[in-house]
Amino acid sequence: MATSISYENIDFDMEVPVLVIGAGGCGLTAGLAARSEGAEVIVLERDPVPAGSTAMSQGYVCAAGTKSQTESQIEDSPDIFYADIMAKTSGQADEVIARTVAGNSGPTVDWLTDKFDVPFSVSPSWSGFFGHSVNRMHGVPSKTGEELSGALAGAAANIGVDIVTDAHVTGLFATDTGLVRGVSFQRPDGSEERIGCKALIASTCGFGGNREMIRKFIPEFGNAKNYKYFGHEGNKGDGILWGMELGGAVDGMNAFQGYGALAEPHAISVNYDVVMGGGIAVNILGQRFSDEIANISGQAQRVLDQPSGIAWLIFDDVRGARCDDMPEYRQLSELGAVRVADTLSQLAEVIGVPGDALAQTMASVDDIVDGRAQCPFGRDFGNEPKLQPGYRAIRITGALYHTQGGLKVDSRAQVLKKDGGLLPNFFAGGGTAQGISGNGATGYLPAAGLCTALTLGRLAGQSAAEYVKKLN
Ligand SMILES: Cc1cc2nc3c(=O)[nH]c(=O)nc-3n(C[C@H](O)[C@H](O)[C@H](O)COP(=O)(O)OP(=O)(O)OC[C@H]3O[C@@H](n4cnc5c(N)ncnc54)[C@H](O)[C@@H]3O)c2cc1C
């Protein structure tokens, strides 16, 4: 795991007060916040356009106490969100970060909507699943991260945040007290430039794209035969490694979000609405193997544990129709990934699982839905009607979407040192900072990734601007 921090006292080509590395949701929000506080800001991004995992996502953000929730008469508060985080992680989430994120998520979403026209509203199809006790899932109209990323980048450009793309930061310059003086970055033609700064915000996401780090920190995934990473490949853990080398503390490094519904081999996320609405997952033997809605993140490992590491999501026309206008689902339909069949026996043939076993599985699900039997995996099907002929199925696998551990930060998103105190001018958020997911795969609350990206991004931007102001 090579990092490169130079303690050489060099001159820089130029200097900016606040420098942000990485133009995903966290970096762009940090830029917006720092600029709003009056600081000059440059965001350096390794790719030709700002995207990151943020643009790959479905753009959902969990947030508590927003205006949109109030308009929809949803009662929520930082305390309820905090309690949900602690319950989901069995008390393992860092208390300070959990409180900070729970308390600042709603104001951050409202601020982005009111001040920068990011069109968030609470999404009615999500309620009470996977550890959120109330509906706090906020999305942009298309439910795509692309729209979110575009809205943030547009807003940043409008208020004068300079986003420099094709700028791959490869090294930091610091003093021996851990004060960051600037960075060097590479252009696609191999040339190198250097830029100085007064404060640095690391928003390079986590280390999902760094196999060596995954094997070290999340061995159960990294060493799995069928291991797939489906986040942004450029997220190599750079910010975390720089922070560590400067003496920063890390926590929750084995935490991650998996996803147990990545269409295989199409590599497109299946909208989990088809499952939440009553769909089931069966393995290639035609058997169920899990409570499909118990843990959207932990489900990845369960699917990978099945023969060949794959499974089929089975639902019907009614459930499918609910997703027909969702971009991923539409794309899957266009690619022929959504198999259709009028009857169960046809379905078994179309997806290549034993017909008898599938018929038995479906009959036992009907018994559970009708209240004649208990689900052996503990799933509560609620009031959803039984699956009906007019079946649909999608072949899936489990994948790692993003890591959740990272640099330990305080309530102002400033990085804490291993041996106490703070790194003087190093701030972090999003996948670069420790999240609210505790340890492992099961503590991930849906949409916590973008929630911590935007919320800690805003705090990092405000804190960096404040730090710079104090120097003047
Ligand atoms: C398929 C998928 C669906 C998801 N859906 C959701 C969802 O609906 N809701 C949710 O909350 N979360 C979701 N997530 C997780 C969410 O996308 C991430 O948690 C979030 O985007 C992290 O934001 P970030 O700004 O920290 O990182 P990113 O958005 O990944 O941005 C990091 C940026 O840093 C750049 N970078 C990295 N290293 C360097 C370097 N050395 N120099 C310059 N630039 C660098 C990268 O190129 C990248 O643009 C999903 C993830 C995936 C993969």
mmCIF file with all atom_site columns, N, CA and C and ligand atoms in Angstrom, residues 21-27 44-47 51-54 56-61 167-169 203-205 230-232 234-236 238 242 257 269 401-402 404 429-432 444 447-451 453, ligand 1:
data_model
loop_
_atom_site.group_PDB
_atom_site.id
_atom_site.type_symbol
_atom_site.label_atom_id
_atom_site.label_alt_id
_atom_site.label_comp_id
_atom_site.label_asym_id
_atom_site.label_entity_id
_atom_site.label_seq_id
_atom_site.pdbx_PDB_ins_code
_atom_site.Cartn_x
_atom_site.Cartn_y
_atom_site.Cartn_z
_atom_site.occupancy
_atom_site.B_iso_or_equiv
_atom_site.pdbx_formal_charge
_atom_site.auth_seq_id
_atom_site.auth_comp_id
_atom_site.auth_asym_id
_atom_site.auth_atom_id
_atom_site.pdbx_PDB_model_num
ATOM   1   N N   . ILE A 1 21  ? -10.003 17.146 -2.619  1.00 0.00 ? 21  ILE A N   1
ATOM   2   C CA  . ILE A 1 21  ? -9.594  16.082 -3.560  1.00 0.00 ? 21  ILE A CA  1
ATOM   3   C C   . ILE A 1 21  ? -10.754 15.117 -3.729  1.00 0.00 ? 21  ILE A C   1
ATOM   4   N N   . GLY A 1 22  ? -11.242 15.019 -4.985  1.00 0.00 ? 22  GLY A N   1
ATOM   5   C CA  . GLY A 1 22  ? -12.340 14.106 -5.290  1.00 0.00 ? 22  GLY A CA  1
ATOM   6   C C   . GLY A 1 22  ? -13.644 14.859 -5.494  1.00 0.00 ? 22  GLY A C   1
ATOM   7   N N   . ALA A 1 23  ? -14.238 14.713 -6.684  1.00 0.00 ? 23  ALA A N   1
ATOM   8   C CA  . ALA A 1 23  ? -15.477 15.443 -7.000  1.00 0.00 ? 23  ALA A CA  1
ATOM   9   C C   . ALA A 1 23  ? -16.678 14.508 -7.039  1.00 0.00 ? 23  ALA A C   1
ATOM   10  N N   . GLY A 1 24  ? -16.842 13.697 -5.994  1.00 0.00 ? 24  GLY A N   1
ATOM   11  C CA  . GLY A 1 24  ? -18.076 12.929 -5.817  1.00 0.00 ? 24  GLY A CA  1
ATOM   12  C C   . GLY A 1 24  ? -19.037 13.770 -4.985  1.00 0.00 ? 24  GLY A C   1
ATOM   13  N N   . GLY A 1 25  ? -20.025 13.092 -4.401  1.00 0.00 ? 25  GLY A N   1
ATOM   14  C CA  . GLY A 1 25  ? -21.016 13.815 -3.595  1.00 0.00 ? 25  GLY A CA  1
ATOM   15  C C   . GLY A 1 25  ? -20.384 14.573 -2.452  1.00 0.00 ? 25  GLY A C   1
ATOM   16  N N   . CYS A 1 26  ? -19.395 13.948 -1.803  1.00 0.00 ? 26  CYS A N   1
ATOM   17  C CA  . CYS A 1 26  ? -18.764 14.601 -0.652  1.00 0.00 ? 26  CYS A CA  1
ATOM   18  C C   . CYS A 1 26  ? -17.962 15.826 -1.086  1.00 0.00 ? 26  CYS A C   1
ATOM   19  N N   . GLY A 1 27  ? -17.089 15.646 -2.073  1.00 0.00 ? 27  GLY A N   1
ATOM   20  C CA  . GLY A 1 27  ? -16.211 16.750 -2.484  1.00 0.00 ? 27  GLY A CA  1
ATOM   21  C C   . GLY A 1 27  ? -16.986 17.929 -3.032  1.00 0.00 ? 27  GLY A C   1
ATOM   22  N N   . LEU A 1 44  ? -10.030 18.982 -7.061  1.00 0.00 ? 44  LEU A N   1
ATOM   23  C CA  . LEU A 1 44  ? -9.247  18.207 -8.037  1.00 0.00 ? 44  LEU A CA  1
ATOM   24  C C   . LEU A 1 44  ? -9.882  16.833 -8.213  1.00 0.00 ? 44  LEU A C   1
ATOM   25  N N   . GLU A 1 45  ? -10.102 16.442 -9.454  1.00 0.00 ? 45  GLU A N   1
ATOM   26  C CA  . GLU A 1 45  ? -10.764 15.156 -9.734  1.00 0.00 ? 45  GLU A CA  1
ATOM   27  C C   . GLU A 1 45  ? -9.948  14.380 -10.762 1.00 0.00 ? 45  GLU A C   1
ATOM   28  N N   . ARG A 1 46  ? -9.687  13.107 -10.466 1.00 0.00 ? 46  ARG A N   1
ATOM   29  C CA  . ARG A 1 46  ? -8.823  12.308 -11.357 1.00 0.00 ? 46  ARG A CA  1
ATOM   30  C C   . ARG A 1 46  ? -9.492  11.989 -12.705 1.00 0.00 ? 46  ARG A C   1
ATOM   31  N N   . ASP A 1 47  ? -10.823 11.930 -12.721 1.00 0.00 ? 47  ASP A N   1
ATOM   32  C CA  . ASP A 1 47  ? -11.528 11.528 -13.947 1.00 0.00 ? 47  ASP A CA  1
ATOM   33  C C   . ASP A 1 47  ? -11.795 12.732 -14.866 1.00 0.00 ? 47  ASP A C   1
ATOM   34  N N   . ALA A 1 51  ? -17.837 12.306 -11.190 1.00 0.00 ? 51  ALA A N   1
ATOM   35  C CA  . ALA A 1 51  ? -18.840 11.228 -11.173 1.00 0.00 ? 51  ALA A CA  1
ATOM   36  C C   . ALA A 1 51  ? -18.683 10.391 -9.890  1.00 0.00 ? 51  ALA A C   1
ATOM   37  N N   . GLY A 1 52  ? -17.633 9.564  -9.846  1.00 0.00 ? 52  GLY A N   1
ATOM   38  C CA  . GLY A 1 52  ? -17.395 8.719  -8.675  1.00 0.00 ? 52  GLY A CA  1
ATOM   39  C C   . GLY A 1 52  ? -18.511 7.709  -8.473  1.00 0.00 ? 52  GLY A C   1
ATOM   40  N N   . SER A 1 53  ? -18.525 7.114  -7.297  1.00 0.00 ? 53  SER A N   1
ATOM   41  C CA  . SER A 1 53  ? -19.606 6.181  -6.965  1.00 0.00 ? 53  SER A CA  1
ATOM   42  C C   . SER A 1 53  ? -20.928 6.938  -6.887  1.00 0.00 ? 53  SER A C   1
ATOM   43  N N   . THR A 1 54  ? -20.843 8.223  -6.585  1.00 0.00 ? 54  THR A N   1
ATOM   44  C CA  . THR A 1 54  ? -22.069 9.021  -6.469  1.00 0.00 ? 54  THR A CA  1
ATOM   45  C C   . THR A 1 54  ? -22.906 8.916  -7.747  1.00 0.00 ? 54  THR A C   1
ATOM   46  N N   . MET A 1 56  ? -22.862 6.556  -9.878  1.00 0.00 ? 56  MET A N   1
ATOM   47  C CA  . MET A 1 56  ? -23.298 5.180  -10.120 1.00 0.00 ? 56  MET A CA  1
ATOM   48  C C   . MET A 1 56  ? -24.493 4.804  -9.235  1.00 0.00 ? 56  MET A C   1
ATOM   49  N N   . SER A 1 57  ? -24.727 5.633  -8.219  1.00 0.00 ? 57  SER A N   1
ATOM   50  C CA  . SER A 1 57  ? -25.713 5.252  -7.200  1.00 0.00 ? 57  SER A CA  1
ATOM   51  C C   . SER A 1 57  ? -27.130 5.530  -7.677  1.00 0.00 ? 57  SER A C   1
ATOM   52  N N   . GLN A 1 58  ? -28.080 5.212  -6.794  1.00 0.00 ? 58  GLN A N   1
ATOM   53  C CA  . GLN A 1 58  ? -29.472 5.535  -7.117  1.00 0.00 ? 58  GLN A CA  1
ATOM   54  C C   . GLN A 1 58  ? -29.839 6.903  -6.550  1.00 0.00 ? 58  GLN A C   1
ATOM   55  N N   . GLY A 1 59  ? -28.853 7.562  -5.958  1.00 0.00 ? 59  GLY A N   1
ATOM   56  C CA  . GLY A 1 59  ? -29.054 8.943  -5.514  1.00 0.00 ? 59  GLY A CA  1
ATOM   57  C C   . GLY A 1 59  ? -29.920 9.106  -4.285  1.00 0.00 ? 59  GLY A C   1
ATOM   58  N N   . TYR A 1 60  ? -30.209 8.005  -3.587  1.00 0.00 ? 60  TYR A N   1
ATOM   59  C CA  . TYR A 1 60  ? -31.018 8.122  -2.365  1.00 0.00 ? 60  TYR A CA  1
ATOM   60  C C   . TYR A 1 60  ? -30.148 8.602  -1.207  1.00 0.00 ? 60  TYR A C   1
ATOM   61  N N   . VAL A 1 61  ? -30.716 9.484  -0.399  1.00 0.00 ? 61  VAL A N   1
ATOM   62  C CA  . VAL A 1 61  ? -30.010 9.997  0.774   1.00 0.00 ? 61  VAL A CA  1
ATOM   63  C C   . VAL A 1 61  ? -30.943 9.877  1.968   1.00 0.00 ? 61  VAL A C   1
ATOM   64  N N   . ALA A 1 167 ? -7.164  15.436 -13.084 1.00 0.00 ? 167 ALA A N   1
ATOM   65  C CA  . ALA A 1 167 ? -6.126  15.841 -12.129 1.00 0.00 ? 167 ALA A CA  1
ATOM   66  C C   . ALA A 1 167 ? -6.031  14.777 -11.038 1.00 0.00 ? 167 ALA A C   1
ATOM   67  N N   . HIS A 1 168 ? -5.146  13.822 -11.254 1.00 0.00 ? 168 HIS A N   1
ATOM   68  C CA  . HIS A 1 168 ? -5.018  12.679 -10.341 1.00 0.00 ? 168 HIS A CA  1
ATOM   69  C C   . HIS A 1 168 ? -3.984  13.014 -9.262  1.00 0.00 ? 168 HIS A C   1
ATOM   70  N N   . VAL A 1 169 ? -4.458  13.228 -8.048  1.00 0.00 ? 169 VAL A N   1
ATOM   71  C CA  . VAL A 1 169 ? -3.538  13.600 -6.964  1.00 0.00 ? 169 VAL A CA  1
ATOM   72  C C   . VAL A 1 169 ? -2.724  12.369 -6.576  1.00 0.00 ? 169 VAL A C   1
ATOM   73  N N   . SER A 1 203 ? -11.799 13.783 -0.052  1.00 0.00 ? 203 SER A N   1
ATOM   74  C CA  . SER A 1 203 ? -13.105 13.172 -0.370  1.00 0.00 ? 203 SER A CA  1
ATOM   75  C C   . SER A 1 203 ? -12.908 12.228 -1.550  1.00 0.00 ? 203 SER A C   1
ATOM   76  N N   . THR A 1 204 ? -11.940 11.323 -1.369  1.00 0.00 ? 204 THR A N   1
ATOM   77  C CA  . THR A 1 204 ? -11.577 10.364 -2.418  1.00 0.00 ? 204 THR A CA  1
ATOM   78  C C   . THR A 1 204 ? -12.325 9.035  -2.240  1.00 0.00 ? 204 THR A C   1
ATOM   79  N N   . CYS A 1 205 ? -13.359 9.048  -1.438  1.00 0.00 ? 205 CYS A N   1
ATOM   80  C CA  . CYS A 1 205 ? -14.187 7.870  -1.122  1.00 0.00 ? 205 CYS A CA  1
ATOM   81  C C   . CYS A 1 205 ? -13.358 6.818  -0.370  1.00 0.00 ? 205 CYS A C   1
ATOM   82  N N   . PHE A 1 230 ? -18.422 -3.348 -7.225  1.00 0.00 ? 230 PHE A N   1
ATOM   83  C CA  . PHE A 1 230 ? -19.230 -2.643 -8.210  1.00 0.00 ? 230 PHE A CA  1
ATOM   84  C C   . PHE A 1 230 ? -19.332 -1.154 -7.876  1.00 0.00 ? 230 PHE A C   1
ATOM   85  N N   . GLY A 1 231 ? -18.284 -0.599 -7.308  1.00 0.00 ? 231 GLY A N   1
ATOM   86  C CA  . GLY A 1 231 ? -18.260 0.850  -7.107  1.00 0.00 ? 231 GLY A CA  1
ATOM   87  C C   . GLY A 1 231 ? -17.293 1.461  -8.112  1.00 0.00 ? 231 GLY A C   1
ATOM   88  N N   . HIS A 1 232 ? -16.937 2.722  -7.868  1.00 0.00 ? 232 HIS A N   1
ATOM   89  C CA  . HIS A 1 232 ? -16.052 3.428  -8.788  1.00 0.00 ? 232 HIS A CA  1
ATOM   90  C C   . HIS A 1 232 ? -14.627 2.872  -8.674  1.00 0.00 ? 232 HIS A C   1
ATOM   91  N N   . GLY A 1 234 ? -11.839 4.037  -9.487  1.00 0.00 ? 234 GLY A N   1
ATOM   92  C CA  . GLY A 1 234 ? -10.789 4.992  -9.101  1.00 0.00 ? 234 GLY A CA  1
ATOM   93  C C   . GLY A 1 234 ? -10.682 5.220  -7.601  1.00 0.00 ? 234 GLY A C   1
ATOM   94  N N   . ASN A 1 235 ? -11.562 4.581  -6.827  1.00 0.00 ? 235 ASN A N   1
ATOM   95  C CA  . ASN A 1 235 ? -11.526 4.797  -5.376  1.00 0.00 ? 235 ASN A CA  1
ATOM   96  C C   . ASN A 1 235 ? -10.553 3.802  -4.742  1.00 0.00 ? 235 ASN A C   1
ATOM   97  N N   . LYS A 1 236 ? -9.300  4.238  -4.629  1.00 0.00 ? 236 LYS A N   1
ATOM   98  C CA  . LYS A 1 236 ? -8.216  3.336  -4.199  1.00 0.00 ? 236 LYS A CA  1
ATOM   99  C C   . LYS A 1 236 ? -7.821  3.556  -2.739  1.00 0.00 ? 236 LYS A C   1
ATOM   100 N N   . ASP A 1 238 ? -6.954  6.479  -1.414  1.00 0.00 ? 238 ASP A N   1
ATOM   101 C CA  . ASP A 1 238 ? -5.837  7.435  -1.300  1.00 0.00 ? 238 ASP A CA  1
ATOM   102 C C   . ASP A 1 238 ? -5.961  8.350  -0.077  1.00 0.00 ? 238 ASP A C   1
ATOM   103 N N   . TRP A 1 242 ? -3.309  8.602  2.989   1.00 0.00 ? 242 TRP A N   1
ATOM   104 C CA  . TRP A 1 242 ? -2.577  9.837  3.347   1.00 0.00 ? 242 TRP A CA  1
ATOM   105 C C   . TRP A 1 242 ? -2.832  10.192 4.804   1.00 0.00 ? 242 TRP A C   1
ATOM   106 N N   . GLN A 1 257 ? -20.806 -1.709 2.484   1.00 0.00 ? 257 GLN A N   1
ATOM   107 C CA  . GLN A 1 257 ? -22.129 -2.014 1.963   1.00 0.00 ? 257 GLN A CA  1
ATOM   108 C C   . GLN A 1 257 ? -22.012 -3.024 0.850   1.00 0.00 ? 257 GLN A C   1
ATOM   109 N N   . SER A 1 269 ? -27.663 -2.607 -11.041 1.00 0.00 ? 269 SER A N   1
ATOM   110 C CA  . SER A 1 269 ? -28.379 -2.857 -9.781  1.00 0.00 ? 269 SER A CA  1
ATOM   111 C C   . SER A 1 269 ? -29.860 -3.091 -10.076 1.00 0.00 ? 269 SER A C   1
ATOM   112 N N   . TYR A 1 401 ? -20.300 -2.805 -2.773  1.00 0.00 ? 401 TYR A N   1
ATOM   113 C CA  . TYR A 1 401 ? -20.575 -1.512 -3.414  1.00 0.00 ? 401 TYR A CA  1
ATOM   114 C C   . TYR A 1 401 ? -19.648 -0.402 -2.909  1.00 0.00 ? 401 TYR A C   1
ATOM   115 N N   . HIS A 1 402 ? -19.460 -0.353 -1.620  1.00 0.00 ? 402 HIS A N   1
ATOM   116 C CA  . HIS A 1 402 ? -18.536 0.661  -1.113  1.00 0.00 ? 402 HIS A CA  1
ATOM   117 C C   . HIS A 1 402 ? -18.139 0.355  0.317   1.00 0.00 ? 402 HIS A C   1
ATOM   118 N N   . GLN A 1 404 ? -17.087 1.330  4.236   1.00 0.00 ? 404 GLN A N   1
ATOM   119 C CA  . GLN A 1 404 ? -17.704 2.267  5.185   1.00 0.00 ? 404 GLN A CA  1
ATOM   120 C C   . GLN A 1 404 ? -16.774 2.735  6.297   1.00 0.00 ? 404 GLN A C   1
ATOM   121 N N   . GLY A 1 429 ? -14.560 13.407 4.631   1.00 0.00 ? 429 GLY A N   1
ATOM   122 C CA  . GLY A 1 429 ? -15.981 13.035 4.684   1.00 0.00 ? 429 GLY A CA  1
ATOM   123 C C   . GLY A 1 429 ? -16.268 11.945 3.674   1.00 0.00 ? 429 GLY A C   1
ATOM   124 N N   . GLY A 1 430 ? -17.539 11.563 3.577   1.00 0.00 ? 430 GLY A N   1
ATOM   125 C CA  . GLY A 1 430 ? -17.946 10.512 2.628   1.00 0.00 ? 430 GLY A CA  1
ATOM   126 C C   . GLY A 1 430 ? -17.209 9.226  2.915   1.00 0.00 ? 430 GLY A C   1
ATOM   127 N N   . GLY A 1 431 ? -16.875 8.491  1.857   1.00 0.00 ? 431 GLY A N   1
ATOM   128 C CA  . GLY A 1 431 ? -16.219 7.206  2.023   1.00 0.00 ? 431 GLY A CA  1
ATOM   129 C C   . GLY A 1 431 ? -14.826 7.291  2.617   1.00 0.00 ? 431 GLY A C   1
ATOM   130 N N   . THR A 1 432 ? -14.244 8.477  2.668   1.00 0.00 ? 432 THR A N   1
ATOM   131 C CA  . THR A 1 432 ? -12.899 8.615  3.240   1.00 0.00 ? 432 THR A CA  1
ATOM   132 C C   . THR A 1 432 ? -12.935 8.620  4.768   1.00 0.00 ? 432 THR A C   1
ATOM   133 N N   . TYR A 1 444 ? -25.106 -1.533 7.813   1.00 0.00 ? 444 TYR A N   1
ATOM   134 C CA  . TYR A 1 444 ? -25.349 -0.483 6.819   1.00 0.00 ? 444 TYR A CA  1
ATOM   135 C C   . TYR A 1 444 ? -26.841 -0.175 6.695   1.00 0.00 ? 444 TYR A C   1
ATOM   136 N N   . ALA A 1 447 ? -28.874 4.012  2.130   1.00 0.00 ? 447 ALA A N   1
ATOM   137 C CA  . ALA A 1 447 ? -28.620 5.422  1.797   1.00 0.00 ? 447 ALA A CA  1
ATOM   138 C C   . ALA A 1 447 ? -27.732 6.145  2.811   1.00 0.00 ? 447 ALA A C   1
ATOM   139 N N   . ALA A 1 448 ? -27.069 5.349  3.686   1.00 0.00 ? 448 ALA A N   1
ATOM   140 C CA  . ALA A 1 448 ? -26.129 5.965  4.622   1.00 0.00 ? 448 ALA A CA  1
ATOM   141 C C   . ALA A 1 448 ? -24.884 6.472  3.888   1.00 0.00 ? 448 ALA A C   1
ATOM   142 N N   . GLY A 1 449 ? -24.572 5.877  2.722   1.00 0.00 ? 449 GLY A N   1
ATOM   143 C CA  . GLY A 1 449 ? -23.367 6.279  1.984   1.00 0.00 ? 449 GLY A CA  1
ATOM   144 C C   . GLY A 1 449 ? -23.442 7.731  1.547   1.00 0.00 ? 449 GLY A C   1
ATOM   145 N N   . LEU A 1 450 ? -24.504 8.076  0.857   1.00 0.00 ? 450 LEU A N   1
ATOM   146 C CA  . LEU A 1 450 ? -24.625 9.468  0.404   1.00 0.00 ? 450 LEU A CA  1
ATOM   147 C C   . LEU A 1 450 ? -24.969 10.397 1.563   1.00 0.00 ? 450 LEU A C   1
ATOM   148 N N   . CYS A 1 451 ? -25.655 9.859  2.554   1.00 0.00 ? 451 CYS A N   1
ATOM   149 C CA  . CYS A 1 451 ? -25.968 10.685 3.732   1.00 0.00 ? 451 CYS A CA  1
ATOM   150 C C   . CYS A 1 451 ? -24.672 11.182 4.374   1.00 0.00 ? 451 CYS A C   1
ATOM   151 N N   . ALA A 1 453 ? -21.756 11.221 2.933   1.00 0.00 ? 453 ALA A N   1
ATOM   152 C CA  . ALA A 1 453 ? -20.984 12.001 1.951   1.00 0.00 ? 453 ALA A CA  1
ATOM   153 C C   . ALA A 1 453 ? -21.428 13.463 1.975   1.00 0.00 ? 453 ALA A C   1
HETATM 154 C C1  . LIG B 2 .   ? -24.201 0.969  -7.646  1.00 0.00 ? 1   LIG B C1  1
HETATM 155 C C2  . LIG B 2 .   ? -24.198 1.786  -6.384  1.00 0.00 ? 1   LIG B C2  1
HETATM 156 C C3  . LIG B 2 .   ? -25.406 2.266  -5.896  1.00 0.00 ? 1   LIG B C3  1
HETATM 157 C C4  . LIG B 2 .   ? -25.418 3.031  -4.724  1.00 0.00 ? 1   LIG B C4  1
HETATM 158 N N1  . LIG B 2 .   ? -26.604 3.583  -4.306  1.00 0.00 ? 1   LIG B N1  1
HETATM 159 C C5  . LIG B 2 .   ? -26.606 4.378  -3.219  1.00 0.00 ? 1   LIG B C5  1
HETATM 160 C C6  . LIG B 2 .   ? -27.780 5.080  -2.830  1.00 0.00 ? 1   LIG B C6  1
HETATM 161 O O1  . LIG B 2 .   ? -28.816 5.091  -3.510  1.00 0.00 ? 1   LIG B O1  1
HETATM 162 N N2  . LIG B 2 .   ? -27.714 5.818  -1.675  1.00 0.00 ? 1   LIG B N2  1
HETATM 163 C C7  . LIG B 2 .   ? -26.567 5.916  -0.941  1.00 0.00 ? 1   LIG B C7  1
HETATM 164 O O2  . LIG B 2 .   ? -26.573 6.586  0.085   1.00 0.00 ? 1   LIG B O2  1
HETATM 165 N N3  . LIG B 2 .   ? -25.437 5.336  -1.326  1.00 0.00 ? 1   LIG B N3  1
HETATM 166 C C8  . LIG B 2 .   ? -25.418 4.595  -2.451  1.00 0.00 ? 1   LIG B C8  1
HETATM 167 N N4  . LIG B 2 .   ? -24.235 4.052  -2.867  1.00 0.00 ? 1   LIG B N4  1
HETATM 168 C C9  . LIG B 2 .   ? -22.997 4.446  -2.165  1.00 0.00 ? 1   LIG B C9  1
HETATM 169 C C10 . LIG B 2 .   ? -22.642 5.881  -2.532  1.00 0.00 ? 1   LIG B C10 1
HETATM 170 O O3  . LIG B 2 .   ? -22.583 5.982  -3.933  1.00 0.00 ? 1   LIG B O3  1
HETATM 171 C C11 . LIG B 2 .   ? -21.308 6.293  -1.894  1.00 0.00 ? 1   LIG B C11 1
HETATM 172 O O4  . LIG B 2 .   ? -21.357 6.045  -0.508  1.00 0.00 ? 1   LIG B O4  1
HETATM 173 C C12 . LIG B 2 .   ? -21.059 7.789  -2.112  1.00 0.00 ? 1   LIG B C12 1
HETATM 174 O O5  . LIG B 2 .   ? -21.211 8.099  -3.469  1.00 0.00 ? 1   LIG B O5  1
HETATM 175 C C13 . LIG B 2 .   ? -19.681 8.186  -1.630  1.00 0.00 ? 1   LIG B C13 1
HETATM 176 O O6  . LIG B 2 .   ? -19.460 9.518  -2.003  1.00 0.00 ? 1   LIG B O6  1
HETATM 177 P P1  . LIG B 2 .   ? -17.982 10.085 -2.013  1.00 0.00 ? 1   LIG B P1  1
HETATM 178 O O7  . LIG B 2 .   ? -18.066 11.493 -2.460  1.00 0.00 ? 1   LIG B O7  1
HETATM 179 O O8  . LIG B 2 .   ? -17.331 9.762  -0.729  1.00 0.00 ? 1   LIG B O8  1
HETATM 180 O O9  . LIG B 2 .   ? -17.235 9.195  -3.119  1.00 0.00 ? 1   LIG B O9  1
HETATM 181 P P2  . LIG B 2 .   ? -17.330 9.181  -4.718  1.00 0.00 ? 1   LIG B P2  1
HETATM 182 O O10 . LIG B 2 .   ? -18.653 9.634  -5.195  1.00 0.00 ? 1   LIG B O10 1
HETATM 183 O O11 . LIG B 2 .   ? -16.871 7.848  -5.159  1.00 0.00 ? 1   LIG B O11 1
HETATM 184 O O12 . LIG B 2 .   ? -16.275 10.276 -5.136  1.00 0.00 ? 1   LIG B O12 1
HETATM 185 C C14 . LIG B 2 .   ? -14.876 10.089 -4.936  1.00 0.00 ? 1   LIG B C14 1
HETATM 186 C C15 . LIG B 2 .   ? -14.170 10.804 -6.062  1.00 0.00 ? 1   LIG B C15 1
HETATM 187 O O13 . LIG B 2 .   ? -12.794 10.922 -5.748  1.00 0.00 ? 1   LIG B O13 1
HETATM 188 C C16 . LIG B 2 .   ? -12.053 10.742 -6.941  1.00 0.00 ? 1   LIG B C16 1
HETATM 189 N N5  . LIG B 2 .   ? -10.694 10.364 -6.565  1.00 0.00 ? 1   LIG B N5  1
HETATM 190 C C17 . LIG B 2 .   ? -10.277 9.252  -5.914  1.00 0.00 ? 1   LIG B C17 1
HETATM 191 N N6  . LIG B 2 .   ? -8.943  9.280  -5.720  1.00 0.00 ? 1   LIG B N6  1
HETATM 192 C C18 . LIG B 2 .   ? -8.507  10.431 -6.266  1.00 0.00 ? 1   LIG B C18 1
HETATM 193 C C19 . LIG B 2 .   ? -7.221  11.026 -6.397  1.00 0.00 ? 1   LIG B C19 1
HETATM 194 N N7  . LIG B 2 .   ? -6.118  10.446 -5.910  1.00 0.00 ? 1   LIG B N7  1
HETATM 195 N N8  . LIG B 2 .   ? -7.109  12.218 -7.041  1.00 0.00 ? 1   LIG B N8  1
HETATM 196 C C20 . LIG B 2 .   ? -8.221  12.836 -7.537  1.00 0.00 ? 1   LIG B C20 1
HETATM 197 N N9  . LIG B 2 .   ? -9.462  12.318 -7.446  1.00 0.00 ? 1   LIG B N9  1
HETATM 198 C C21 . LIG B 2 .   ? -9.608  11.128 -6.802  1.00 0.00 ? 1   LIG B C21 1
HETATM 199 C C22 . LIG B 2 .   ? -12.804 9.649  -7.672  1.00 0.00 ? 1   LIG B C22 1
HETATM 200 O O14 . LIG B 2 .   ? -12.491 9.635  -9.045  1.00 0.00 ? 1   LIG B O14 1
HETATM 201 C C23 . LIG B 2 .   ? -14.252 10.050 -7.382  1.00 0.00 ? 1   LIG B C23 1
HETATM 202 O O15 . LIG B 2 .   ? -14.769 10.898 -8.374  1.00 0.00 ? 1   LIG B O15 1
HETATM 203 C C24 . LIG B 2 .   ? -24.207 3.276  -4.030  1.00 0.00 ? 1   LIG B C24 1
HETATM 204 C C25 . LIG B 2 .   ? -22.999 2.790  -4.521  1.00 0.00 ? 1   LIG B C25 1
HETATM 205 C C26 . LIG B 2 .   ? -22.991 2.053  -5.687  1.00 0.00 ? 1   LIG B C26 1
HETATM 206 C C27 . LIG B 2 .   ? -21.680 1.563  -6.212  1.00 0.00 ? 1   LIG B C27 1
#
